[in-house]
Tab-separated table of C-alpha atoms and ligand atoms in Angstrom:
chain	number	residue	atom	x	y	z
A	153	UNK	CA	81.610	102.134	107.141
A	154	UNK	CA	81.342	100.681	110.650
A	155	UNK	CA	78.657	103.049	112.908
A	156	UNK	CA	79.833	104.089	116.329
A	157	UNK	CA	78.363	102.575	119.421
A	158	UNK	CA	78.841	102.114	123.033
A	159	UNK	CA	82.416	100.608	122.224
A	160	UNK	CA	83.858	104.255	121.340
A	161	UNK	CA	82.549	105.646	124.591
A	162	UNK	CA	85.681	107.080	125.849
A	163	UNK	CA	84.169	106.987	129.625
A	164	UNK	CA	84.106	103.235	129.485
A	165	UNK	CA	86.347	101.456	132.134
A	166	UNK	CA	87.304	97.868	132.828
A	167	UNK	CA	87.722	95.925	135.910
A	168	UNK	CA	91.218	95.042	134.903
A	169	UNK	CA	92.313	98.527	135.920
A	170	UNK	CA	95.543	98.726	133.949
A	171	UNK	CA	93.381	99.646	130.605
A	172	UNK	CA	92.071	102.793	132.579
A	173	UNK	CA	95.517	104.614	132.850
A	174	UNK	CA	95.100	107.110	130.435
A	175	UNK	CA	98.213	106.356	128.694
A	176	UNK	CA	97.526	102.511	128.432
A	177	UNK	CA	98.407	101.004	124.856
A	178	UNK	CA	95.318	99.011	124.512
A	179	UNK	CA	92.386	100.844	126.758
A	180	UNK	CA	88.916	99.092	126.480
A	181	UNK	CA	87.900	101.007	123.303
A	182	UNK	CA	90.901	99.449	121.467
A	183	UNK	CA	90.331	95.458	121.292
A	184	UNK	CA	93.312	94.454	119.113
A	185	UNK	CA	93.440	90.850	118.434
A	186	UNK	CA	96.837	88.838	118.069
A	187	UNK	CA	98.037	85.068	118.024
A	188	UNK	CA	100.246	84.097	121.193
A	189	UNK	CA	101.932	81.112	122.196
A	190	UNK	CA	100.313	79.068	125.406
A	191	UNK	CA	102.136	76.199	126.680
A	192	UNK	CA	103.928	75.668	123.163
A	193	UNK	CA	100.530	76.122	120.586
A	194	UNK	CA	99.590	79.082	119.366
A	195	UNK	CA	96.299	80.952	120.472
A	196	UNK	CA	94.557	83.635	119.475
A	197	UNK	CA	94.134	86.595	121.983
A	198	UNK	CA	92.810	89.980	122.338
A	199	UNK	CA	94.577	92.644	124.375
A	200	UNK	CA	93.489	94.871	127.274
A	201	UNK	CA	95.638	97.171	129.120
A	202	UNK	CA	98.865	94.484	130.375
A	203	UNK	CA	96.968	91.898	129.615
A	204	UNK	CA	96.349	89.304	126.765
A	205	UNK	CA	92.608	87.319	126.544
A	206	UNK	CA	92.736	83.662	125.509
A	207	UNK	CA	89.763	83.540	123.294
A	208	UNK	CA	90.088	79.816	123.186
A	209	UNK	CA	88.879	79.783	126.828
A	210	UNK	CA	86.103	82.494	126.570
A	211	UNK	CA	85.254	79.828	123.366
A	212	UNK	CA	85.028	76.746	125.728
A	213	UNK	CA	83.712	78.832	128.998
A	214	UNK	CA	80.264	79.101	125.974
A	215	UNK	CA	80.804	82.772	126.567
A	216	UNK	CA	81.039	83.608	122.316
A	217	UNK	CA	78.718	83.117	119.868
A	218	UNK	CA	78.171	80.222	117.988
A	219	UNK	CA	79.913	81.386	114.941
A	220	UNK	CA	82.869	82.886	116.828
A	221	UNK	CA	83.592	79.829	118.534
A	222	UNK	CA	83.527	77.595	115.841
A	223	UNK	CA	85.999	80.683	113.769
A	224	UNK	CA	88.272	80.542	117.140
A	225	UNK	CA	88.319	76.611	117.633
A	226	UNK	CA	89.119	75.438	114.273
A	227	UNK	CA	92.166	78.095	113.655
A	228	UNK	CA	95.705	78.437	115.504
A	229	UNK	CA	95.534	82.056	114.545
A	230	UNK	CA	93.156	85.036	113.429
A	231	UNK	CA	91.944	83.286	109.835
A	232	UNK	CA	88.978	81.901	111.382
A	233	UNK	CA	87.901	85.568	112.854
A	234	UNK	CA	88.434	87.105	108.767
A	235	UNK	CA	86.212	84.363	107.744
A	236	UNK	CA	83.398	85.786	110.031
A	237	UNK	CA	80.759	88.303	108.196
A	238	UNK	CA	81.372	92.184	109.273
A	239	UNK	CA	77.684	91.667	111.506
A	240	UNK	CA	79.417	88.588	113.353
A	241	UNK	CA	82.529	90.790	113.200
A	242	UNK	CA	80.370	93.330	115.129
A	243	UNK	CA	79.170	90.883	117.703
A	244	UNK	CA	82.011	89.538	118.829
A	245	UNK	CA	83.563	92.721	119.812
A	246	UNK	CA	80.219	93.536	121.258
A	247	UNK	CA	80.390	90.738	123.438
A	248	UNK	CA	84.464	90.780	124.227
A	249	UNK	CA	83.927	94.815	125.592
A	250	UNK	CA	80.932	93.316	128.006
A	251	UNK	CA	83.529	90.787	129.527
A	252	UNK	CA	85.723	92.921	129.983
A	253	UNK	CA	84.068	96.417	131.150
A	254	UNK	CA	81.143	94.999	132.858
A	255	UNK	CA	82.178	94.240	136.370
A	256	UNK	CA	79.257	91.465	137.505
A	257	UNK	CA	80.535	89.967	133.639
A	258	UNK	CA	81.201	86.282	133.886
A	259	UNK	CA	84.795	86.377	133.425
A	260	UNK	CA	84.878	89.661	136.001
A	261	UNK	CA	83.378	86.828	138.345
A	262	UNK	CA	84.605	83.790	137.858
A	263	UNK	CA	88.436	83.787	139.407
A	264	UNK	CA	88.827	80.157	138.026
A	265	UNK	CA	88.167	81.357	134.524
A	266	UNK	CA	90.514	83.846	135.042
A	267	UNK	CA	93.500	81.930	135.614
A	268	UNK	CA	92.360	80.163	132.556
A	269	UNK	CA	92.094	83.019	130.133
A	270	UNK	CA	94.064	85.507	131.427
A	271	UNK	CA	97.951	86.003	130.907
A	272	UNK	CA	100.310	89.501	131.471
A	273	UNK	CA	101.245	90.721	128.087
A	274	UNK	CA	104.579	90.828	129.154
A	275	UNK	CA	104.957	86.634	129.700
A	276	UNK	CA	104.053	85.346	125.947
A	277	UNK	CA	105.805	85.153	123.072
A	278	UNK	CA	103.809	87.099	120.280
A	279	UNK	CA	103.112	85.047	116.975
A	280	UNK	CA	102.614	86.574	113.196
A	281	UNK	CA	98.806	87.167	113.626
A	282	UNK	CA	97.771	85.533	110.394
A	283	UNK	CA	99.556	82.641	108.097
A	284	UNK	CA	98.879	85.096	104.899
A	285	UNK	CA	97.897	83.175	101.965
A	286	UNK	CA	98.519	86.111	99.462
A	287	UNK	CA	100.613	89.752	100.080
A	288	UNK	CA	99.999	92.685	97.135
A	289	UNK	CA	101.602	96.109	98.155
A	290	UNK	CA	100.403	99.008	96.916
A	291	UNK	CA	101.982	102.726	96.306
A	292	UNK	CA	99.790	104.786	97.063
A	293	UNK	CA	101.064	107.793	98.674
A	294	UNK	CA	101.463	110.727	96.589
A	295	UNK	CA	104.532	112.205	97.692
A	296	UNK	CA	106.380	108.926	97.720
A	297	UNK	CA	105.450	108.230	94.411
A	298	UNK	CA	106.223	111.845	92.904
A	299	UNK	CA	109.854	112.033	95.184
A	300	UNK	CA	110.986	108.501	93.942
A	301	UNK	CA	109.628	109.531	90.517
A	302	UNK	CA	111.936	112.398	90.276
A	303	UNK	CA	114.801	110.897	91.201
A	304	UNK	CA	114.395	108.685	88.519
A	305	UNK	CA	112.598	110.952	85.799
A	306	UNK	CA	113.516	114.044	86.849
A	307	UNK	CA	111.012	115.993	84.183
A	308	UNK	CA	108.175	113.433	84.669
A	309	UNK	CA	108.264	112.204	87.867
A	310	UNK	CA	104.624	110.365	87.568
A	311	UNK	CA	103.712	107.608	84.889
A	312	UNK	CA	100.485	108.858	83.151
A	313	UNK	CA	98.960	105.863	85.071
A	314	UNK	CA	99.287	106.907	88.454
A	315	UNK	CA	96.370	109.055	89.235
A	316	UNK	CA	94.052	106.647	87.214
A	317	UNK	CA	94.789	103.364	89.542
A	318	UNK	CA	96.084	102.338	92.576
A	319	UNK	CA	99.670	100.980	91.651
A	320	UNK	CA	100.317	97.836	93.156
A	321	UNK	CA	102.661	94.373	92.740
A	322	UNK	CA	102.243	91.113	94.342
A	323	UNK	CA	104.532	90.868	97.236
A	324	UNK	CA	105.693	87.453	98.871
A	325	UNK	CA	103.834	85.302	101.462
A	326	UNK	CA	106.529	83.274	102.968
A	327	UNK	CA	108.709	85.852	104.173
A	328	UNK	CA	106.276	87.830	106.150
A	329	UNK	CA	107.408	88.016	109.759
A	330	UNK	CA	106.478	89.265	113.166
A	331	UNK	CA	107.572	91.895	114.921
A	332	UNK	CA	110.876	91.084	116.886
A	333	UNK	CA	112.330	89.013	113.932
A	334	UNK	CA	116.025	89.103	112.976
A	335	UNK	CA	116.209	90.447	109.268
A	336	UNK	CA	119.344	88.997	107.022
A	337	UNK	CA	121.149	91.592	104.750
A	338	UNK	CA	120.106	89.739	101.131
A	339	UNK	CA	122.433	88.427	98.768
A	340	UNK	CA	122.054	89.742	95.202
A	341	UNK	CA	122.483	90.696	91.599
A	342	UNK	CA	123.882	94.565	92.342
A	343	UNK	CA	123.929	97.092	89.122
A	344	UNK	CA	126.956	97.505	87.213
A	345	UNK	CA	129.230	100.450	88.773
A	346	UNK	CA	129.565	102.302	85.613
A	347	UNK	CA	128.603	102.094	82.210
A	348	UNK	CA	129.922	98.992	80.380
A	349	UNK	CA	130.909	97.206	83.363
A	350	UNK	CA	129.681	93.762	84.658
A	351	UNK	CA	126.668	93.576	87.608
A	352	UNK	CA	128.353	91.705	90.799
A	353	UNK	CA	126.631	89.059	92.968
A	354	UNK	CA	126.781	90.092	96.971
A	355	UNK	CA	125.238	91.556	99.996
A	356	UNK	CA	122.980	94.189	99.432
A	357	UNK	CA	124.582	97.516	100.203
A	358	UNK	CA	121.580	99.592	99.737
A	359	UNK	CA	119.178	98.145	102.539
A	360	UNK	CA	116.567	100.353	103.821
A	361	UNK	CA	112.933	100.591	105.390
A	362	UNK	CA	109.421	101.382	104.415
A	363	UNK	CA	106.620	102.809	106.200
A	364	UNK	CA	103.722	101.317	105.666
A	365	UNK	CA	100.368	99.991	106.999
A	366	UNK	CA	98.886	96.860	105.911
A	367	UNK	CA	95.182	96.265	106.192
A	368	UNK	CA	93.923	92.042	106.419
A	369	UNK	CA	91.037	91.355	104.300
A	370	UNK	CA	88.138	88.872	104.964
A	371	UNK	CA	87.884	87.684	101.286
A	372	UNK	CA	84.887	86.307	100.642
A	373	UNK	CA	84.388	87.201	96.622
A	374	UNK	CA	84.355	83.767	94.573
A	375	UNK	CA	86.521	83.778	91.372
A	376	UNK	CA	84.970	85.985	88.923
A	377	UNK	CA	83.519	88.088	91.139
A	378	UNK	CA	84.658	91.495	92.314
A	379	UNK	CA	84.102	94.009	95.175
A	380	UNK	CA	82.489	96.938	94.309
A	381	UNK	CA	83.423	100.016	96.422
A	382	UNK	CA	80.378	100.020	98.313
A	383	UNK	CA	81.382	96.578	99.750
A	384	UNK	CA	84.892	97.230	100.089
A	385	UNK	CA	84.992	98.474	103.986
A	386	UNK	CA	83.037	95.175	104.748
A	387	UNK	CA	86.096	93.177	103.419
A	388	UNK	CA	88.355	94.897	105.469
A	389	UNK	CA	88.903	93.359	108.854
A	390	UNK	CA	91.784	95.626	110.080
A	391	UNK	CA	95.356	96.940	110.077
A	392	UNK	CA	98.663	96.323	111.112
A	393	UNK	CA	101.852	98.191	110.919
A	394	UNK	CA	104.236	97.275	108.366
A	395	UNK	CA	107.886	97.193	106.885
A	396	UNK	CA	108.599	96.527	103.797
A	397	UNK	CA	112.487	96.254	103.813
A	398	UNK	CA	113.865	96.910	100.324
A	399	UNK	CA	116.987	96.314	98.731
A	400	UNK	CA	117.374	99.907	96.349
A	401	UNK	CA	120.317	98.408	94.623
A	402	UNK	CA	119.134	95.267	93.488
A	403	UNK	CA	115.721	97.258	92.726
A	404	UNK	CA	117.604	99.293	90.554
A	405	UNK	CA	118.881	97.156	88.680
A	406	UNK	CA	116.148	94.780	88.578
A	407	UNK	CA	112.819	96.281	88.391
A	408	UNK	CA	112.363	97.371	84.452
A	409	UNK	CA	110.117	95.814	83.322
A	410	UNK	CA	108.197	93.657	85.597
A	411	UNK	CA	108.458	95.390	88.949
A	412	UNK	CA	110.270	94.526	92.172
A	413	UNK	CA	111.260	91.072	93.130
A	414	UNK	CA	114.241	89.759	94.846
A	415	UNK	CA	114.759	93.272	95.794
A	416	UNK	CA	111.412	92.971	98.019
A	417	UNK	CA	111.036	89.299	98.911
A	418	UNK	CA	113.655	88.667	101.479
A	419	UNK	CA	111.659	89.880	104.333
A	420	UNK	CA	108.638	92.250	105.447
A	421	UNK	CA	107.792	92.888	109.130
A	422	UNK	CA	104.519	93.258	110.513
A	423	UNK	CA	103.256	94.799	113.344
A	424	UNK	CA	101.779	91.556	116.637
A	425	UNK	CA	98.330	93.247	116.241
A	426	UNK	CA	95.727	93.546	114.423
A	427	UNK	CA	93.287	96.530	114.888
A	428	UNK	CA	89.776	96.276	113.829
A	429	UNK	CA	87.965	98.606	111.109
A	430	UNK	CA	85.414	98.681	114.425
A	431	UNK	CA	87.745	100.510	117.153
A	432	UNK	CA	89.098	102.535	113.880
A	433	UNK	CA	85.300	103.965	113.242
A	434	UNK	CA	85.944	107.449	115.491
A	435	UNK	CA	89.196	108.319	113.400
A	436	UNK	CA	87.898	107.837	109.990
A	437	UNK	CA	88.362	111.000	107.983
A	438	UNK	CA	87.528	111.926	104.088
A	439	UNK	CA	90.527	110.162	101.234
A	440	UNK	CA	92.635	112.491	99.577
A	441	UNK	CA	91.569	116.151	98.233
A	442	UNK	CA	91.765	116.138	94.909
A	443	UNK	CA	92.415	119.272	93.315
A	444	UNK	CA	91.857	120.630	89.263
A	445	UNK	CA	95.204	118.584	88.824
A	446	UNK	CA	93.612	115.584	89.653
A	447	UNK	CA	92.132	113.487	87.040
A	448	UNK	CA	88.254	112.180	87.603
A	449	UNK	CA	88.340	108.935	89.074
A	450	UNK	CA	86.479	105.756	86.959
A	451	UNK	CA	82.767	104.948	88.869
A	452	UNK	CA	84.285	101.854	90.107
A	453	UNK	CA	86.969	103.764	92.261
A	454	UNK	CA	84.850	106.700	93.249
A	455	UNK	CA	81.966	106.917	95.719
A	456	UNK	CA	80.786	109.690	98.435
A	457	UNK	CA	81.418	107.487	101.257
A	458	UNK	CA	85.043	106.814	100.132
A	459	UNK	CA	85.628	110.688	99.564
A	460	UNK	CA	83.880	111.550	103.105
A	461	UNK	CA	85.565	108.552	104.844
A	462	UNK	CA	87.358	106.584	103.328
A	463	UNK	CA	90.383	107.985	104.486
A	464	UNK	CA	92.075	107.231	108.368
A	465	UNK	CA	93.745	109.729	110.985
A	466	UNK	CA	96.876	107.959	111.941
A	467	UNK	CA	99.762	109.245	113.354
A	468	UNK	CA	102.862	106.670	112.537
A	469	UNK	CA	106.749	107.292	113.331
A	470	UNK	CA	109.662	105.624	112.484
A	471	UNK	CA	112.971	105.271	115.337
A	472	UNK	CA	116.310	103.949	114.649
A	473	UNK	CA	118.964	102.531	116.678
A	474	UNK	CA	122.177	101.088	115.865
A	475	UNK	CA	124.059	99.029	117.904
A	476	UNK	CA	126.628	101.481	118.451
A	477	UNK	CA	123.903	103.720	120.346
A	478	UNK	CA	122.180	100.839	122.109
A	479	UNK	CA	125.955	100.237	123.848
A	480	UNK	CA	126.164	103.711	124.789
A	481	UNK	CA	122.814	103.580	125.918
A	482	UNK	CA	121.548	106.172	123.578
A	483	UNK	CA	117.808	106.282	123.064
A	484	UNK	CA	116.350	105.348	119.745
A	485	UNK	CA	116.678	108.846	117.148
A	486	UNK	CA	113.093	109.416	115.661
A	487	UNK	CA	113.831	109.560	111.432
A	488	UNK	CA	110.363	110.575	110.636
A	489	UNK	CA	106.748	111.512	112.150
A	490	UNK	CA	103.236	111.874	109.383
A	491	UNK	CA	100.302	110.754	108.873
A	492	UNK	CA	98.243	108.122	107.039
A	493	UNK	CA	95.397	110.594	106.540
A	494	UNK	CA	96.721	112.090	103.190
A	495	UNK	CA	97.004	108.938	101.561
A	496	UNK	CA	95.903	109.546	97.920
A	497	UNK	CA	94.525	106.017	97.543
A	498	UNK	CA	92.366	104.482	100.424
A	499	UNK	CA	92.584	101.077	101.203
A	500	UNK	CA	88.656	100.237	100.110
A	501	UNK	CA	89.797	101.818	96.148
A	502	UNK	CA	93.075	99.371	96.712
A	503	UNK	CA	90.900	96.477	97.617
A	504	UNK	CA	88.778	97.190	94.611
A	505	UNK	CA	90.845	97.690	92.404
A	506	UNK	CA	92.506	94.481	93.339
A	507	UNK	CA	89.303	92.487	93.129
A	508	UNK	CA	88.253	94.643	89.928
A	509	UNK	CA	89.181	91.800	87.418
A	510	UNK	CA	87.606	88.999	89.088
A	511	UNK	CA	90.313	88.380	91.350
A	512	UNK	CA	89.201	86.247	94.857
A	513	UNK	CA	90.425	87.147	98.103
A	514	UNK	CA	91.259	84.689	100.506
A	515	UNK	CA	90.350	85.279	104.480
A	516	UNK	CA	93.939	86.400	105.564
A	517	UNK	CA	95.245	88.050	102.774
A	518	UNK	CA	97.065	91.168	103.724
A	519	UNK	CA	97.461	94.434	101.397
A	520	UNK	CA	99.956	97.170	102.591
A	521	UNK	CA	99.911	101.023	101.318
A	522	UNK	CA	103.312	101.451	100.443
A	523	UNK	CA	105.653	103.638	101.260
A	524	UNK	CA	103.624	106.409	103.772
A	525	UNK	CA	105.581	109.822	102.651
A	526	UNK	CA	104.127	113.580	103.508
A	527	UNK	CA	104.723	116.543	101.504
A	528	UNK	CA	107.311	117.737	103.944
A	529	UNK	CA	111.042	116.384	104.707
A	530	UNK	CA	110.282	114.848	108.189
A	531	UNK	CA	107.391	112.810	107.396
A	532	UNK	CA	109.520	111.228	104.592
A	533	UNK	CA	108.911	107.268	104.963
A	534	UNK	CA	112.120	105.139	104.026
A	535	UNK	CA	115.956	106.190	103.627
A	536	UNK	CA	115.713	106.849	99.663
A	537	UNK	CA	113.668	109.929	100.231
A	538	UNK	CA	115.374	111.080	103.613
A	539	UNK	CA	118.866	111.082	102.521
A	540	UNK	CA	117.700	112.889	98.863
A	541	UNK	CA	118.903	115.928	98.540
A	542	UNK	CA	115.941	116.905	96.585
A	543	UNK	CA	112.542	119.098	97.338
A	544	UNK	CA	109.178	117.768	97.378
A	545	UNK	CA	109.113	116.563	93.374
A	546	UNK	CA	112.504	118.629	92.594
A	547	UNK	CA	115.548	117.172	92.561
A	548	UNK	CA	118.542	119.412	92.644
A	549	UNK	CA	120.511	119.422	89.930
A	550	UNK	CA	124.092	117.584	90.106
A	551	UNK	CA	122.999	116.798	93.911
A	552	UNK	CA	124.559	113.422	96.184
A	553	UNK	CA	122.852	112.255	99.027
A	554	UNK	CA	123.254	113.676	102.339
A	555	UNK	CA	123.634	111.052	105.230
A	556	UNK	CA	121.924	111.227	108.325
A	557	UNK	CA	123.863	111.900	111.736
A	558	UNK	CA	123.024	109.743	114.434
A	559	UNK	CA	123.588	111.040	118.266
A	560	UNK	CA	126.203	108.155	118.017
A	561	UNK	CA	128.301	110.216	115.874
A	562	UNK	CA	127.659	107.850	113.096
A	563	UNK	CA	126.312	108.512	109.510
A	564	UNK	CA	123.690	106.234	107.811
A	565	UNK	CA	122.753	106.489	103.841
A	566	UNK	CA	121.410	102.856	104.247
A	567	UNK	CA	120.807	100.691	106.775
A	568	UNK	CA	123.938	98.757	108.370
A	569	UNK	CA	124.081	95.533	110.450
A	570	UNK	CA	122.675	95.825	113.758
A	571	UNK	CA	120.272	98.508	112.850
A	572	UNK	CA	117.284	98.500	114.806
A	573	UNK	CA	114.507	100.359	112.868
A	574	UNK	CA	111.003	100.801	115.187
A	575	UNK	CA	107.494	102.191	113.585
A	576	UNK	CA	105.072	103.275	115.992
A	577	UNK	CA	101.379	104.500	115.218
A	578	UNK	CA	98.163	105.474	116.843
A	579	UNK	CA	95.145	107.089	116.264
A	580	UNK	CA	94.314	109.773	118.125
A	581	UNK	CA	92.126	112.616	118.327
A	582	UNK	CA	89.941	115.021	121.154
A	583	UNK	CA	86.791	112.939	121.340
A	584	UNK	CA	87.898	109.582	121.859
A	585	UNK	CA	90.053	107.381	123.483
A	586	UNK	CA	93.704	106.754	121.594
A	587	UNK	CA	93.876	103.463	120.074
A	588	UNK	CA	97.825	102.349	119.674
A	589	UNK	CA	98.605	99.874	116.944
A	590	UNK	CA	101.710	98.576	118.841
A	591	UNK	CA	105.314	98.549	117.311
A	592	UNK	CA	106.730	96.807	114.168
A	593	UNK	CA	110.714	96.289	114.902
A	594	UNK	CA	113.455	94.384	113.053
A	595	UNK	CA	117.091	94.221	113.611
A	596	UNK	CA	119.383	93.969	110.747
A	597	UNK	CA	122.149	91.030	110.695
A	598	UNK	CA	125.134	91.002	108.721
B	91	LIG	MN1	106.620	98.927	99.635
């Protein structure tokens, strides 16, 4: 678990004075790093209030350490920084929050240097932070897994599994994109209409979201070789917000018995930045409360320090906005508000678990949560649970789905073209200062 330092002070300032308004997105304490595109080749960059760092200049100004310069000059994007060991991890932060809050600093200085390594936020294009080698997503929230469950298995709404391990599939690579990317309605095998009839081949007409957070690993474990727990928060570099858009009808149909596929592998949005495990040290908080229900956990997936905090305090949202209210000028309707902190699987048991057979982890690879769900109706994180009829793990008998009204007038079950779907998240609590993870928003095309 990373210690806090100087970095958490919430007193600290910068000289670039748009970090200090107190409701800046990305205040000193925050440090989120991101890959942006500079005269037509893509750089990585940190953020600080409206403005983006290029770390390739601070790297050629001899202003990094050895290590992070070679990490920053042989990469077009943030691969190089998960190579580096948590220590040099440390460091580098270290050294970016002296830049930038120390106002005799080099770069505070040197006007020249400025022009160089300093662009507004609001001129560059934002760039998927990391080419991942290898996406898993995990399902690890209780009440997602228990509401899906019953719809499904209405009298056994969790496989005996569940409680043992943290679920998880191998998710797709290639269609990862960034934040602001168009998302195509997938063509696909749809389940027969009724018994005895045929499946159909066509646009999906199930298409929905899913809340989730990913978290980007540094690797580092040769084949053969796992990650015990109490090396697990080492291998975490940091998270990202996530959406993992799902097909439910082509799910349905072709899950059993291998897991998702198609239904999963058109498309899944991440969030521009990446938020260290360092600025997330303040809002740590202990995993899941397990109660007499709860099975005991194997000694690989159970420590003290993953009990007392292993868990994080995030607050995450999820907007919508169809094109219909974007023309009328509507504002985007929040679908959901909860938290990340009841979580009943925390990311260092996922990355175990993972790495538990011998499995290596590549610098880059990204793991996502799954679905983030609460116990109650409004922190409910994708359509399938909000338009259920059904109670926290009780369906209602003989019950249909209930769409949701939007101030347009309209009714959504599903997602339709032109849907705009927006997750927002931040940590936040009364000691520190509140570190924003950004936005993560597609648009549906027909
Ligand atoms: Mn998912």
């Amino acid at each position: 678990m990373r210690t806090l330092d100087h970095t958490h002070d919430p007193t600290a300032t910068s000289w670039i004075e748009t970090a200090n308004d107190p409701h800046a997105v990305f205040p000193p304490q925050s440090l989120p790093y991101g890959v942006f595109l500079a005269d037509e080749w893509p750089r990585p960059g940190v953020a600080i209030g409206d403005q983006v760092v290029d770390l390739t200049a601070l790297a050629e100004a001899g202003l990094l350490s050895a290590a992070a310069t070679v990490a920053i000059r042989d990469y077009v994007d943030l691969t190089g920084l998960m190579s580096l060991p948590v220590a040099e991890r440390v460091a580098l932060r270290h050294q970016l929050f002296a830049l930038l809050t120390d106002p005799k600093s080099r770069l505070a200085t040197d006007s020249q240097l400025q022009r160089t390594a300093l662009r507004p936020l609001a001129s560059v294009q934002l760039l998927k932070p990391v080419d991942v080698g290898d996406y898993s997503d995990f399902y690890a929230s209780l009440y997602h897994a228990t509401n899906v469950g019953s719809m499904f298995r209405p009298d056994n709404p969790l496989l005996p599994n569940w409680k043992h391990l943290p679920i998880g599939y191998h998710g797709r690579a290639s269609s990862l994109v960034v934040s602001g990317t168009a998302v195509q309605r997938p063509q696909g095998q749809l389940p027969p209409a009724q018994e005895g009839a045929h499946p159909t081949f066509g646009p999906c007409r199930q298409l929905d979201y899913e809340l989730e957070v990913g978290a980007y690993l540094t690797g580092g474990n040769p084949l053969g070789h796992p990650i015990p727990l109490s090396a697990a928060e080492d291998h975490l570099f940091g998270i990202s917000l996530v959406n993992d858009w799902s097909a439910r009808d082509m799910q349905r149909w072709e899950y059993q018995p291998l897991g998702p596929f198609l239904a999963k592998s058109f498309a899944t949005t991440v969030s521009s930045w990446v938020t260290t495990m360092e600025a997330l040290a303040p809002f740590r908080c202990p995993g899941f409360t397990r109660g007499p229900a709860d099975p005991p956990l194997l000694p690989y997936l159970d420590s003290t320090e993953n009990a007392d905090s292993g868990g994080l305090q995030l607050h995450l949202e999820v907007y919508l906005s169809s094109a219909t209210m974007r023309e009328q000028r509507l504002p985007p309707l929040r679908l959901s508000h909860g938290s990340f902190g009841n979580m009943y699987w925390t990311f260092a048991q996922m990355l175990t678990h993972h790495a538990s057979n011998g499995c290596n982890i590549n610098p880059g690879d990204l793991i996502a949560s799954g679905t983030v769900s609460g116990a109650e109706r409004s922190s409910r994180g994708c359509l399938l649970e909000l338009t259920w009829d059904g109670e926290y793990g009780h369906p209602v008998p003989g019950s249909q789905r209930t769409p949701l009204r939007l101030p347009s007038g309209e009714e959504r079950l599903f997602l339709q073209d032109g849907d705009e779907v927006i997750i927002q998240g931040w940590c936040e609590n009364s000691t520190h200062r509140r570190i924003h993870l950004g936005e993560c928003r597609g648009t549906i095309v027909g």
